[in-house]
mmCIF file of C-alpha atoms and ligand atoms in Angstrom:
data_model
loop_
_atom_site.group_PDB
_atom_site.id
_atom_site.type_symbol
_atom_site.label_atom_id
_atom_site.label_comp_id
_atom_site.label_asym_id
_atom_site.label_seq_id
_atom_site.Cartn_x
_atom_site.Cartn_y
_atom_site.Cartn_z
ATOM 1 C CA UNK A 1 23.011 24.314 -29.473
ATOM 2 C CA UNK A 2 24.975 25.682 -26.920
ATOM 3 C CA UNK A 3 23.121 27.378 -23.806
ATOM 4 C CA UNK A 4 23.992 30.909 -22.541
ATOM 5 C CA UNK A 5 26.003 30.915 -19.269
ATOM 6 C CA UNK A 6 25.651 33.678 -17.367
ATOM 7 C CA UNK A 7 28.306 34.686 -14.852
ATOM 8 C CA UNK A 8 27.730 37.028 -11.523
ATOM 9 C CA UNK A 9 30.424 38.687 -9.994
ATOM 10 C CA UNK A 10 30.998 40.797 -6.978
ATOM 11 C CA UNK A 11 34.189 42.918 -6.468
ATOM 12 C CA UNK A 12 34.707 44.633 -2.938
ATOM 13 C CA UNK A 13 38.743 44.392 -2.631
ATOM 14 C CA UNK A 14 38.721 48.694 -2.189
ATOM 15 C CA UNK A 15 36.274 51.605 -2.095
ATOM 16 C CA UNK A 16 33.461 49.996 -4.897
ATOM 17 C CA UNK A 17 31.046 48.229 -4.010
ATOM 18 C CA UNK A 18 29.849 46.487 -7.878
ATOM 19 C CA UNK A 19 28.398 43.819 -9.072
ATOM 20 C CA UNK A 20 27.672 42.359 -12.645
ATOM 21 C CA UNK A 21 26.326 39.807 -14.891
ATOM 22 C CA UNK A 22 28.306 39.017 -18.426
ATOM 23 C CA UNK A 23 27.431 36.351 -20.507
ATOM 24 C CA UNK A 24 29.129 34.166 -22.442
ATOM 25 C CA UNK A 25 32.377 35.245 -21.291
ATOM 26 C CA UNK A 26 32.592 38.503 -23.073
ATOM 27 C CA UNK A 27 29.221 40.404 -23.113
ATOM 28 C CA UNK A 28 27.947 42.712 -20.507
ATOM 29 C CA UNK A 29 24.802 42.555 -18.900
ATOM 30 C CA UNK A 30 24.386 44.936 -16.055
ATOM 31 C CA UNK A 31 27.594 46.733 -14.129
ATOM 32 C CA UNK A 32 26.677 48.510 -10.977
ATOM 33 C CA UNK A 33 29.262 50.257 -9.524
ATOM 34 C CA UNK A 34 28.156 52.415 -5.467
ATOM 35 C CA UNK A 35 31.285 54.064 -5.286
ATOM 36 C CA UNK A 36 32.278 54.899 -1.859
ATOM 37 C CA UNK A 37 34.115 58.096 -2.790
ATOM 38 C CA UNK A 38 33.071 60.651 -0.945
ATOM 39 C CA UNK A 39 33.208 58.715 2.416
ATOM 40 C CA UNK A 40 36.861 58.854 2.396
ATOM 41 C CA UNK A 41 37.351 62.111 0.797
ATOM 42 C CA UNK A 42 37.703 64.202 4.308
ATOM 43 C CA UNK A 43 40.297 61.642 5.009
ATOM 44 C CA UNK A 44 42.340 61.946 2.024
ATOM 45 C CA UNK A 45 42.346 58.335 1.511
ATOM 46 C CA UNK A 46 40.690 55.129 1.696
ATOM 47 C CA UNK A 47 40.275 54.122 5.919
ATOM 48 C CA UNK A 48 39.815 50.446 5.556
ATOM 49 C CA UNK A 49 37.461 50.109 8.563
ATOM 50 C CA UNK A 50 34.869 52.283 6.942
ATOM 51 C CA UNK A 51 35.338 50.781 3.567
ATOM 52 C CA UNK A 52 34.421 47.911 5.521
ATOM 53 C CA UNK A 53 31.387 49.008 6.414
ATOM 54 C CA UNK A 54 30.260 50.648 3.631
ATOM 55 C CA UNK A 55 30.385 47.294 1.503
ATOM 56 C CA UNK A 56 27.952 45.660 4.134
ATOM 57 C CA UNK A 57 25.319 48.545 4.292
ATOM 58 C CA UNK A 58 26.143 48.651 -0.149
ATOM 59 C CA UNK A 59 26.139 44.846 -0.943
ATOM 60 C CA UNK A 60 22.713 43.392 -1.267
ATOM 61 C CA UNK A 61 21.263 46.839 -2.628
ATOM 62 C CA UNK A 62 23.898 46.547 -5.370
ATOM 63 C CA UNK A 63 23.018 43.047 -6.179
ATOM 64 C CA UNK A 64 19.195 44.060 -6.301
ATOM 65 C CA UNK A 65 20.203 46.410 -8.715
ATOM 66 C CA UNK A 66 22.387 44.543 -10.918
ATOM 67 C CA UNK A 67 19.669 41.654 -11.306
ATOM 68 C CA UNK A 68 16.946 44.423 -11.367
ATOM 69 C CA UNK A 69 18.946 45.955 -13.998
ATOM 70 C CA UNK A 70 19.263 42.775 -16.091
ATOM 71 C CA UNK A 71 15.901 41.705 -15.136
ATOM 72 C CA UNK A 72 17.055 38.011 -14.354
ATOM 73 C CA UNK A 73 17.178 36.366 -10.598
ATOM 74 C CA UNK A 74 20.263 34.380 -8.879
ATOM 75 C CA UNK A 75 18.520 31.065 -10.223
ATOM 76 C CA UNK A 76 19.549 32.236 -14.028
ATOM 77 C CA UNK A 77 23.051 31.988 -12.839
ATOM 78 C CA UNK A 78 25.563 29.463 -13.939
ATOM 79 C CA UNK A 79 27.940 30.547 -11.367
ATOM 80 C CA UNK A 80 29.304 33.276 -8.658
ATOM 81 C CA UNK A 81 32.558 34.970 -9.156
ATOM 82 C CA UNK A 82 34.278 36.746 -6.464
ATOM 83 C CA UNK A 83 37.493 39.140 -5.861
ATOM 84 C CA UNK A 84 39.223 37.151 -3.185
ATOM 85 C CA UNK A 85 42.710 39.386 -3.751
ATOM 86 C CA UNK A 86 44.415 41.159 -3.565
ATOM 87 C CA UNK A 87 43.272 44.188 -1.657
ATOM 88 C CA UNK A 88 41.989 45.216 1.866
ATOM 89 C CA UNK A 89 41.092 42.203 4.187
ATOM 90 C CA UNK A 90 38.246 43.414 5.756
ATOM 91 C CA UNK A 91 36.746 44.865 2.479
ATOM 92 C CA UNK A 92 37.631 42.020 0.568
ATOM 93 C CA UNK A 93 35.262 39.459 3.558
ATOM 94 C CA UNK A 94 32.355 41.231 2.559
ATOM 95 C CA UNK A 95 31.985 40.284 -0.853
ATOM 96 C CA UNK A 96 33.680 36.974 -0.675
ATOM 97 C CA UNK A 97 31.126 36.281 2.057
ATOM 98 C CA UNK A 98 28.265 37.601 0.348
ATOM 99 C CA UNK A 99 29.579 35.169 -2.996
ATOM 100 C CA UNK A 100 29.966 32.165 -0.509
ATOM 101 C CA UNK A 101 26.148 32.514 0.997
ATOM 102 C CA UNK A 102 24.884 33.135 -2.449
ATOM 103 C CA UNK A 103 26.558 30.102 -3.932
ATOM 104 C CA UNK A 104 25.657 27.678 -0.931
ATOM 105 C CA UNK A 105 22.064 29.063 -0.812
ATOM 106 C CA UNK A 106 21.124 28.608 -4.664
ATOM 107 C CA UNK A 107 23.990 25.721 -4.883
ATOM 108 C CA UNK A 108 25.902 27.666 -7.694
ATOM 109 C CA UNK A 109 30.039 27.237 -8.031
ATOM 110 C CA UNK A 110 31.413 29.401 -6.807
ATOM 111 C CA UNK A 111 35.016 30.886 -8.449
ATOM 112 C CA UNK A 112 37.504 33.185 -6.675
ATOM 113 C CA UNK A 113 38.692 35.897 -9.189
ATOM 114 C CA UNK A 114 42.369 37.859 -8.463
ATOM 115 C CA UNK A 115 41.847 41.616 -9.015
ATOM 116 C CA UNK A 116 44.605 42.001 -11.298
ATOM 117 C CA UNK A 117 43.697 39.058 -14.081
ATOM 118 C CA UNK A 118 40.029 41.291 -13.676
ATOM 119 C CA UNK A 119 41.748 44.660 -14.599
ATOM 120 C CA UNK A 120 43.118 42.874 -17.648
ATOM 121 C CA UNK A 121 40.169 40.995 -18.474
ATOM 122 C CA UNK A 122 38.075 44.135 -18.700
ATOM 123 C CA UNK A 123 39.686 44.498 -22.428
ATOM 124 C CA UNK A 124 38.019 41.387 -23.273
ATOM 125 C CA UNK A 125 34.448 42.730 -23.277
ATOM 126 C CA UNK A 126 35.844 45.340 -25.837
ATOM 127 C CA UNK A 127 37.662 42.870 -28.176
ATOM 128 C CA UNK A 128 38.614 39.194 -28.315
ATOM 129 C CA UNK A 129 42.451 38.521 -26.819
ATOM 130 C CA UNK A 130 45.132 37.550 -29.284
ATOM 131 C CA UNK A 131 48.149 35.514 -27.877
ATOM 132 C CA UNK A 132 51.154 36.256 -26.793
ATOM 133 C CA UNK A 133 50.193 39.411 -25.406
ATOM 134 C CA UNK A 134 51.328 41.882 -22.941
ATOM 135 C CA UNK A 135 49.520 44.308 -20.352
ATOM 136 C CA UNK A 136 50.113 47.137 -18.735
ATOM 137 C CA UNK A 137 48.764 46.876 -15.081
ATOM 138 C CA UNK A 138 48.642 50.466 -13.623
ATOM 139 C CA UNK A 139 46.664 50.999 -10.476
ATOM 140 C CA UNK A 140 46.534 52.320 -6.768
ATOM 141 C CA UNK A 141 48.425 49.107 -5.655
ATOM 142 C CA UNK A 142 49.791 47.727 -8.691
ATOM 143 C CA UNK A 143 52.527 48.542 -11.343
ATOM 144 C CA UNK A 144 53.234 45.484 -13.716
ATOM 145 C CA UNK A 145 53.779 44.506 -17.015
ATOM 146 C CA UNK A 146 52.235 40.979 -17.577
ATOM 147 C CA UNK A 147 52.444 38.312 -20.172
ATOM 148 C CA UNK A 148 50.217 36.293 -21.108
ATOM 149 C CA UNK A 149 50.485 33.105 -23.761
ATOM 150 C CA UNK A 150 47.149 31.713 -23.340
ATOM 151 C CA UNK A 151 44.262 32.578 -21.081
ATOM 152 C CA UNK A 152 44.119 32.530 -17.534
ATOM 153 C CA UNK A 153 47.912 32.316 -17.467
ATOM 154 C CA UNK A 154 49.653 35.317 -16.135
ATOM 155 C CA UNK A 155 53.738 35.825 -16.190
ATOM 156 C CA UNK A 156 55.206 38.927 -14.638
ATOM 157 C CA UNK A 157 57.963 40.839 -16.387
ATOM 158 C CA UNK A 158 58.447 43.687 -14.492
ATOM 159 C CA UNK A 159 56.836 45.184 -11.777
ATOM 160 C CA UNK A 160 57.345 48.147 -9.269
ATOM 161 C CA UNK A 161 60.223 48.260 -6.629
ATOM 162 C CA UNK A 162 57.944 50.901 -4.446
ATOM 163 C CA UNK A 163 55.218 52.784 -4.864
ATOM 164 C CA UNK A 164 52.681 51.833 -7.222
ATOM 165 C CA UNK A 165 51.675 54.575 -10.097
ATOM 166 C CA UNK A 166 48.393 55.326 -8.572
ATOM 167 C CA UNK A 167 49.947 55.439 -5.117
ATOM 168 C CA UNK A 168 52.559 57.980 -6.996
ATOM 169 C CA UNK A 169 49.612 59.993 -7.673
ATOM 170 C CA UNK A 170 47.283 60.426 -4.995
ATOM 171 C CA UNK A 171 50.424 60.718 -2.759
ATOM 172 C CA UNK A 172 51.846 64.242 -5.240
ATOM 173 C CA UNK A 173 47.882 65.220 -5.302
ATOM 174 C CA UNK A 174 48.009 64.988 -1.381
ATOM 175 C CA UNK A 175 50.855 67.429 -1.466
ATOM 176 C CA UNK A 176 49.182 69.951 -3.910
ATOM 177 C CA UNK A 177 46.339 69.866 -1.566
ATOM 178 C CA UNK A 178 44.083 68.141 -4.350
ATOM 179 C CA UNK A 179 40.996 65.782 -3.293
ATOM 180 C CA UNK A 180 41.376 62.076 -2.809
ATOM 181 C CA UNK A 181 41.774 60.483 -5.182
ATOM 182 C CA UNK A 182 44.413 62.503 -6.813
ATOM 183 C CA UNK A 183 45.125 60.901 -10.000
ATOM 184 C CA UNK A 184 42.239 62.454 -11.762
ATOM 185 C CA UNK A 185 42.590 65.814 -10.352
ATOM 186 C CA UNK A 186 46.850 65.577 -11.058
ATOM 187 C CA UNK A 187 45.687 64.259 -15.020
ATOM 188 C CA UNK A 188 43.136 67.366 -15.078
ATOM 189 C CA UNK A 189 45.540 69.989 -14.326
ATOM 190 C CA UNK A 190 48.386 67.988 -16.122
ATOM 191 C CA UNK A 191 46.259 69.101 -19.743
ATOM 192 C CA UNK A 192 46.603 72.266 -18.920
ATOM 193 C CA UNK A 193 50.046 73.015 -17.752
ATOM 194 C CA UNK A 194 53.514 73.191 -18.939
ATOM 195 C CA UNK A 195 56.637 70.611 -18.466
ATOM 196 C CA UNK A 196 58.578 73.153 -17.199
ATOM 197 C CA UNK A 197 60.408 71.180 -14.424
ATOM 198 C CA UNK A 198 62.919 68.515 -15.194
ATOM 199 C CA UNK A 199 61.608 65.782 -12.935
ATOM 200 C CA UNK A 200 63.924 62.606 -12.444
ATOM 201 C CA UNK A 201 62.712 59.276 -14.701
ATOM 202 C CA UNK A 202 63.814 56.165 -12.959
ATOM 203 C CA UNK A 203 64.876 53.814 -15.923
ATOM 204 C CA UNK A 204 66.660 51.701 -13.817
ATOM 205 C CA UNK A 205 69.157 48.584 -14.991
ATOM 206 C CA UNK A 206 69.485 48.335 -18.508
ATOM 207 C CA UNK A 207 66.597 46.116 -19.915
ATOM 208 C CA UNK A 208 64.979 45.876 -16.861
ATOM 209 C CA UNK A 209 61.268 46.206 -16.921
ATOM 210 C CA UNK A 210 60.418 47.235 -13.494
ATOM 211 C CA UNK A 211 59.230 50.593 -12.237
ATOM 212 C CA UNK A 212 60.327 52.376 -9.243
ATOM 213 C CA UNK A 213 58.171 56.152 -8.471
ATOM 214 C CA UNK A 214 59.135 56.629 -5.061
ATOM 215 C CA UNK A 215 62.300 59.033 -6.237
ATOM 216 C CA UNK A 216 59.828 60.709 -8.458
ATOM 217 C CA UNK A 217 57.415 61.052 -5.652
ATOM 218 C CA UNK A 218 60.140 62.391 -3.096
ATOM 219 C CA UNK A 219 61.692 65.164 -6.061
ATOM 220 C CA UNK A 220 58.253 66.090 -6.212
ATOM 221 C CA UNK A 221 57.437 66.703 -2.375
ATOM 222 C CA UNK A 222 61.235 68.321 -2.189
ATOM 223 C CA UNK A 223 60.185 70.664 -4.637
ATOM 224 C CA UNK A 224 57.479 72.257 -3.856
ATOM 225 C CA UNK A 225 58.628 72.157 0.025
ATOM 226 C CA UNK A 226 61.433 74.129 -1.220
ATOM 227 C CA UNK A 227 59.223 76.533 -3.424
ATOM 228 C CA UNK A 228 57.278 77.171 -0.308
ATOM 229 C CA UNK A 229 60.196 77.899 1.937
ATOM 230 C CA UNK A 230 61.132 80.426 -0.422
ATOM 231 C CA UNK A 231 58.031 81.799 -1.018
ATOM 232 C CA UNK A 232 58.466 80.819 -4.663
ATOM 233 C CA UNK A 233 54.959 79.911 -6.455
ATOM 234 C CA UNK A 234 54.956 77.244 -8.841
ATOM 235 C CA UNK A 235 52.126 76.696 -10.866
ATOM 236 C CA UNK A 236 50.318 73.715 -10.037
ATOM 237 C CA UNK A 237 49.151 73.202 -13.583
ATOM 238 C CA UNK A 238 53.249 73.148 -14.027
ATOM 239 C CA UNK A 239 54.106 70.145 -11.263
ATOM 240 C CA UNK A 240 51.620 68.487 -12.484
ATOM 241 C CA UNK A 241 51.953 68.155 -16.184
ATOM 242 C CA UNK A 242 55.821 67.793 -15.197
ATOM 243 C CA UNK A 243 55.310 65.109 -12.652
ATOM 244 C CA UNK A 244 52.771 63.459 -15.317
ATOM 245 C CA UNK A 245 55.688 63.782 -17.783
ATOM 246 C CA UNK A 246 57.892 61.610 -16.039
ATOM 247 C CA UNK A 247 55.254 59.157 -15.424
ATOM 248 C CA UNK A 248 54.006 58.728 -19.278
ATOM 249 C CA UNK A 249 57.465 58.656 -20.596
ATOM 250 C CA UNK A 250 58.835 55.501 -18.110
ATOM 251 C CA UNK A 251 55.732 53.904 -18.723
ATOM 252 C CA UNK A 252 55.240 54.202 -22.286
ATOM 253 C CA UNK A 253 58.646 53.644 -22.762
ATOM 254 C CA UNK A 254 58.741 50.434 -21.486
ATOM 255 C CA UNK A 255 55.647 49.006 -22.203
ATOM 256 C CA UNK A 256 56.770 49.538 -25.979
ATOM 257 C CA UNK A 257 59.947 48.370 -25.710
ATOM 258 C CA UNK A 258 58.795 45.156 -23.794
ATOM 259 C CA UNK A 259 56.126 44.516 -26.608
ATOM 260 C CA UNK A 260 58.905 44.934 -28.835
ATOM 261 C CA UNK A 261 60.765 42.697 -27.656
ATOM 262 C CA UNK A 262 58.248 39.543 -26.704
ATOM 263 C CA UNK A 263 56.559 40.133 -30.493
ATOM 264 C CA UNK A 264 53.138 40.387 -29.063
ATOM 265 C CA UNK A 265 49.919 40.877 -30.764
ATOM 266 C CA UNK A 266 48.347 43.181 -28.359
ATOM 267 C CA UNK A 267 49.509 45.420 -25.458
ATOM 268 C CA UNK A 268 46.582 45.652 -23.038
ATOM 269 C CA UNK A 269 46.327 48.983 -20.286
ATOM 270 C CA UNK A 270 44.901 48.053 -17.131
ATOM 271 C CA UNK A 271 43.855 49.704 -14.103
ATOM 272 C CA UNK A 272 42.945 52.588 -12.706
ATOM 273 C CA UNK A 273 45.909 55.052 -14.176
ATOM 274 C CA UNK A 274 44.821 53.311 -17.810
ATOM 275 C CA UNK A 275 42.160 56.322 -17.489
ATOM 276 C CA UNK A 276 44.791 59.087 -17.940
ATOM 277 C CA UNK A 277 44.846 61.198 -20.370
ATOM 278 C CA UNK A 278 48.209 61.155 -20.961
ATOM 279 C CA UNK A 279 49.396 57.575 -20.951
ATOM 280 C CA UNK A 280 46.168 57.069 -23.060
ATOM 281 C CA UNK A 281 47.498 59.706 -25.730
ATOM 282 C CA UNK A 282 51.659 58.488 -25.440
ATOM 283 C CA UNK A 283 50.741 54.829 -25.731
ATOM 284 C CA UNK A 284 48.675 55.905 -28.623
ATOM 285 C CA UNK A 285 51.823 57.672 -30.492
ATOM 286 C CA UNK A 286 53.882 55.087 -29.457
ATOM 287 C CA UNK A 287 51.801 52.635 -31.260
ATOM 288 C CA UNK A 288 51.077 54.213 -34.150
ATOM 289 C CA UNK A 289 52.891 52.215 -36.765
ATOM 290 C CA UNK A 290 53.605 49.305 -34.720
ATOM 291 C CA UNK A 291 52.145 45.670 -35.414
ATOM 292 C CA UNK A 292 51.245 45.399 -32.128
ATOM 293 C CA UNK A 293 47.394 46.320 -31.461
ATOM 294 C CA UNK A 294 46.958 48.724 -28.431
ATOM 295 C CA UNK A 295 44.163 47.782 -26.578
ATOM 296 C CA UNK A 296 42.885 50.917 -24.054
ATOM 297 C CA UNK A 297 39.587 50.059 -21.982
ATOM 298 C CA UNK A 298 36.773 52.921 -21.773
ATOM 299 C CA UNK A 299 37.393 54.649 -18.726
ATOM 300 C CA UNK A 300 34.392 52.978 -17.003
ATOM 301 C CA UNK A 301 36.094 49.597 -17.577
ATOM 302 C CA UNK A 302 39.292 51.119 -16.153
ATOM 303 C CA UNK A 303 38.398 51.666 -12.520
ATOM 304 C CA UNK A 304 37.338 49.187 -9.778
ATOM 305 C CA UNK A 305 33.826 47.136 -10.804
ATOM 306 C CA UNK A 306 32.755 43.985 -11.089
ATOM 307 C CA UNK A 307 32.299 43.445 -15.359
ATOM 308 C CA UNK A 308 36.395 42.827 -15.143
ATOM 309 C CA UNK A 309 35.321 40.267 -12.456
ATOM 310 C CA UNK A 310 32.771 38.071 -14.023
ATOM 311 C CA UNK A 311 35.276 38.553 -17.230
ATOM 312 C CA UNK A 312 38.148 36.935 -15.745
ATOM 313 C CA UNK A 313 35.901 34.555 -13.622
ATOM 314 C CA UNK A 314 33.992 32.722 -16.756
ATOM 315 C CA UNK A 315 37.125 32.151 -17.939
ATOM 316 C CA UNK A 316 38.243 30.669 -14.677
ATOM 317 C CA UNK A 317 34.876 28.641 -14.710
ATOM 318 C CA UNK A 318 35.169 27.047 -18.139
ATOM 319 C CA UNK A 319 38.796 26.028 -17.239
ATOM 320 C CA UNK A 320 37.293 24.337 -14.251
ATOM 321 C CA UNK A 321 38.774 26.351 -11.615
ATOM 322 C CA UNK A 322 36.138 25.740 -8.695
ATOM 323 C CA UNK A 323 36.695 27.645 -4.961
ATOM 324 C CA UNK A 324 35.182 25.616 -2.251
ATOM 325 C CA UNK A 325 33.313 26.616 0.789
ATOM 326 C CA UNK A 326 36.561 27.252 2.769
ATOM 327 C CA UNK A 327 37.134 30.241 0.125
ATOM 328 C CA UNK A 328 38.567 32.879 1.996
ATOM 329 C CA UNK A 329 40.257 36.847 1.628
ATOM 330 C CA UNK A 330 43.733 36.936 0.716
ATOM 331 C CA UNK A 331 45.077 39.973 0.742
ATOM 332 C CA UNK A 332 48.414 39.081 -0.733
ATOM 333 C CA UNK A 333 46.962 36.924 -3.894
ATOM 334 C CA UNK A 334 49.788 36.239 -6.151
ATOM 335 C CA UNK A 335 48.786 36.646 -9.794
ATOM 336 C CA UNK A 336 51.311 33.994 -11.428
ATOM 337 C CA UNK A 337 50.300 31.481 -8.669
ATOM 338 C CA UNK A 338 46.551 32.189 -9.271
ATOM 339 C CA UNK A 339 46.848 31.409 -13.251
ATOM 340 C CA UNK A 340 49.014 28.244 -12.462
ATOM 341 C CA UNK A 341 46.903 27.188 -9.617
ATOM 342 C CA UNK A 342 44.033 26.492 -12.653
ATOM 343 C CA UNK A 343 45.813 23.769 -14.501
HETATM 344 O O1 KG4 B 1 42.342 50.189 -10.357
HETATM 345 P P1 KG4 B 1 41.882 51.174 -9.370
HETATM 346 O O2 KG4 B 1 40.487 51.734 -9.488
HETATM 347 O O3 KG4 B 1 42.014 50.611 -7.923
HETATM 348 C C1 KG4 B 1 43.068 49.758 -7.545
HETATM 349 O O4 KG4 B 1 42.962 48.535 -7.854
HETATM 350 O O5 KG4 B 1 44.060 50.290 -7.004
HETATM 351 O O6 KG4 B 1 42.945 52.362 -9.404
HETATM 352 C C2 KG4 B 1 42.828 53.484 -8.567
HETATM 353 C C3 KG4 B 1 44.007 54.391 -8.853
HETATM 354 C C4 KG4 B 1 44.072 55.578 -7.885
HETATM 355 O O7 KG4 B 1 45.412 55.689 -7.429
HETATM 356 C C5 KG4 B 1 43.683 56.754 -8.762
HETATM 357 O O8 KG4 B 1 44.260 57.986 -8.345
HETATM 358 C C6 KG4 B 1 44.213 56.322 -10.117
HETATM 359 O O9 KG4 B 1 43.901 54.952 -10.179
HETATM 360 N N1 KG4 B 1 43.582 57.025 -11.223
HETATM 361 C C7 KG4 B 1 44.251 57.842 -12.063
HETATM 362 C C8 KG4 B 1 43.307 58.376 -12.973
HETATM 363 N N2 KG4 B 1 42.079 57.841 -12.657
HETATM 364 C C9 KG4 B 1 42.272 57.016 -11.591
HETATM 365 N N3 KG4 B 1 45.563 58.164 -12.109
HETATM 366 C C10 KG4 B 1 45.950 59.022 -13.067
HETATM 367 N N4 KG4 B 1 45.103 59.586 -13.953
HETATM 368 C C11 KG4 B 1 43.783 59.295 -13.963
HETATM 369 N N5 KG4 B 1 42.961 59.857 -14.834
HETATM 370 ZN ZN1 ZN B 2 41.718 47.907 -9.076
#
């Protein structure tokens, strides 16, 4: 009989510091997530320098914890999975470092993980992947829809020309004077306003499937600048579920369309924005009555943490993708070269 292989994984590309164990490619163990939060909140964003150090004061007490947690030690390891992109450089050292001593010290492999193929991966300790399928990559740095015909093997569609959807958010939450980060607060007050402005969608080329939120993000700022040079109050619950509007609809749009189109058997959400309310409840009408499954991760799959790591990186392993000692941050990972780099 086959043994159990246990995978640990350490993410640090942003403002988490998390680390988990998940066995057999698809079970979690433990998932510790020390969220950095409210460090950056008087900033109104993330400052990379104190991320930084943050990670190092956060990293081995959230690796106690996680093998406290499972009650297992580094030796019951089969291997060490790492985020080594894309994300911030000095945030991203920390945990590739702490993967690296790890690795050499107990002489584990050691397999570099990009934080995109995690965000999709975290569907897989929910339910089993059927082929072709399609995800939806919305996060603070990312907007892509990604196909994939087998595992670890990642083709991009369409992707943003600008600003990322996350980015779209915290930026319109920075405006409405909301708390870092935004897109919660923006999704909160979204459920209880009222579309009542007409905010641009960017469709752009016929059958095109990339995003562009930068003219959405500027009609925004423009309007409420203009409201407050008039002294004209608009409800914030009313941007907001209008801004939110335009958001869902491009999104949703498209991701059906594009599923429609490639005959896939599942349409994955991924990222950080795959928590809101409202792209969770469109993509859900959209789907409905079509035969592709819609996959939605529970929103503590859908942030930053390491589970979506040690996902993508046993799969990584038992295609016998191996990083050596000169592993190193990369800040600009591709995703299509990282799947291809594997075979
Ligand atoms: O995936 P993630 O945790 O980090 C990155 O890899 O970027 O995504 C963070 C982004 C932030 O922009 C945050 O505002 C957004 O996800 N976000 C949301 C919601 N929850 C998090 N955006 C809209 N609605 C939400 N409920
Ligand atoms: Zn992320």
């Amino acid at each position: 009989m086959k043994e159990d292989q246990y995978i640990l994984a350490i993410e640090t590309s942003c403002d988490e510091t998390a680390v988990a164990i998940v066995k057999n490619e698809t079970e979690l163990i433990t998932n510790i997530v020390a969220s950095q939060i409210e460090s950056h909140k008087r900033f109104g964003g993330v400052v990379p320098e104190i991320a930084s150090r943050h990670h190092i004061e956060q990293m081995t007490i959230t690796l106690e914890e996680a093998l406290d947690d499972a009650g297992m030690t580094l030796d019951d390891m089969d291997a060490i999975a790492v985020t080594e992109g894309p994300g911030l450089v000095g945030a991203l050292l920390v945990g590739v470092n702490a993967a690296k001593s790890i690795a050499f010290a107990k002489q584990k492999p050691l397999v570099g993980v990009h934080h995109i193929a995690g965000h999709i991966y975290a569907n897989r300790l929910e339910k089993e992947f059927e082929f072709p399928l399609l995800s939806l990559v919305v996060s603070g740095g990312h907007t892509e829809l990604v196909l994939m015909r087998e595992h670890g093997s990642f083709e991009i569609i369409g992707e943003t020309r600008d600003d990322a959807a996350g980015e779209a958010y915290d930026k319109v939450a920075r405006t409405l004077k909301l708390p870092y980060p935004g897109g919660p607060q923006i999704d909160r007050l979204a459920q209880e306003g009222e579309e009542t402005i007409d905010f641009p969608r960017a469709w752009l080329e016929d059958g095109s499937y990339d995003f562009s939120f930068s003219g959405l993000k500027s009609a925004v700022i423009n309007r409420l600048h203009k409201a407050n040079q008039r002294d004209e109050y608009l409800k914030p619950e009313d941007v907001a579920a209008s801004f939110q509007a335009s958001v869902v609809d491009v999104l949703s749009t498209k991701a059906f369309r594009a599923a429609e189109e490639y005959g896939v058997k599942q349409m994955i959400v991924a990222g950080g924005v795959a928590a809101n309310k409202g792209l969770r409840a469109a993509l859900q009408k959209k789907f409905k009555d079509s035969k592709t499954e819609l996959l939605i991760p529970p929103l503590h799959l859908c942030t930053d943490n390491a589970a979506m790591i040690a996902a993508a990186g046993a799969v990584a392993y038992n295609q016998g993708h191996r990083a050596g000692w000169d592993l190193n941050a990369n800040p600009g990972l591709d995703l299509e070269l990282f799947g291809a780099r594997k075979k």
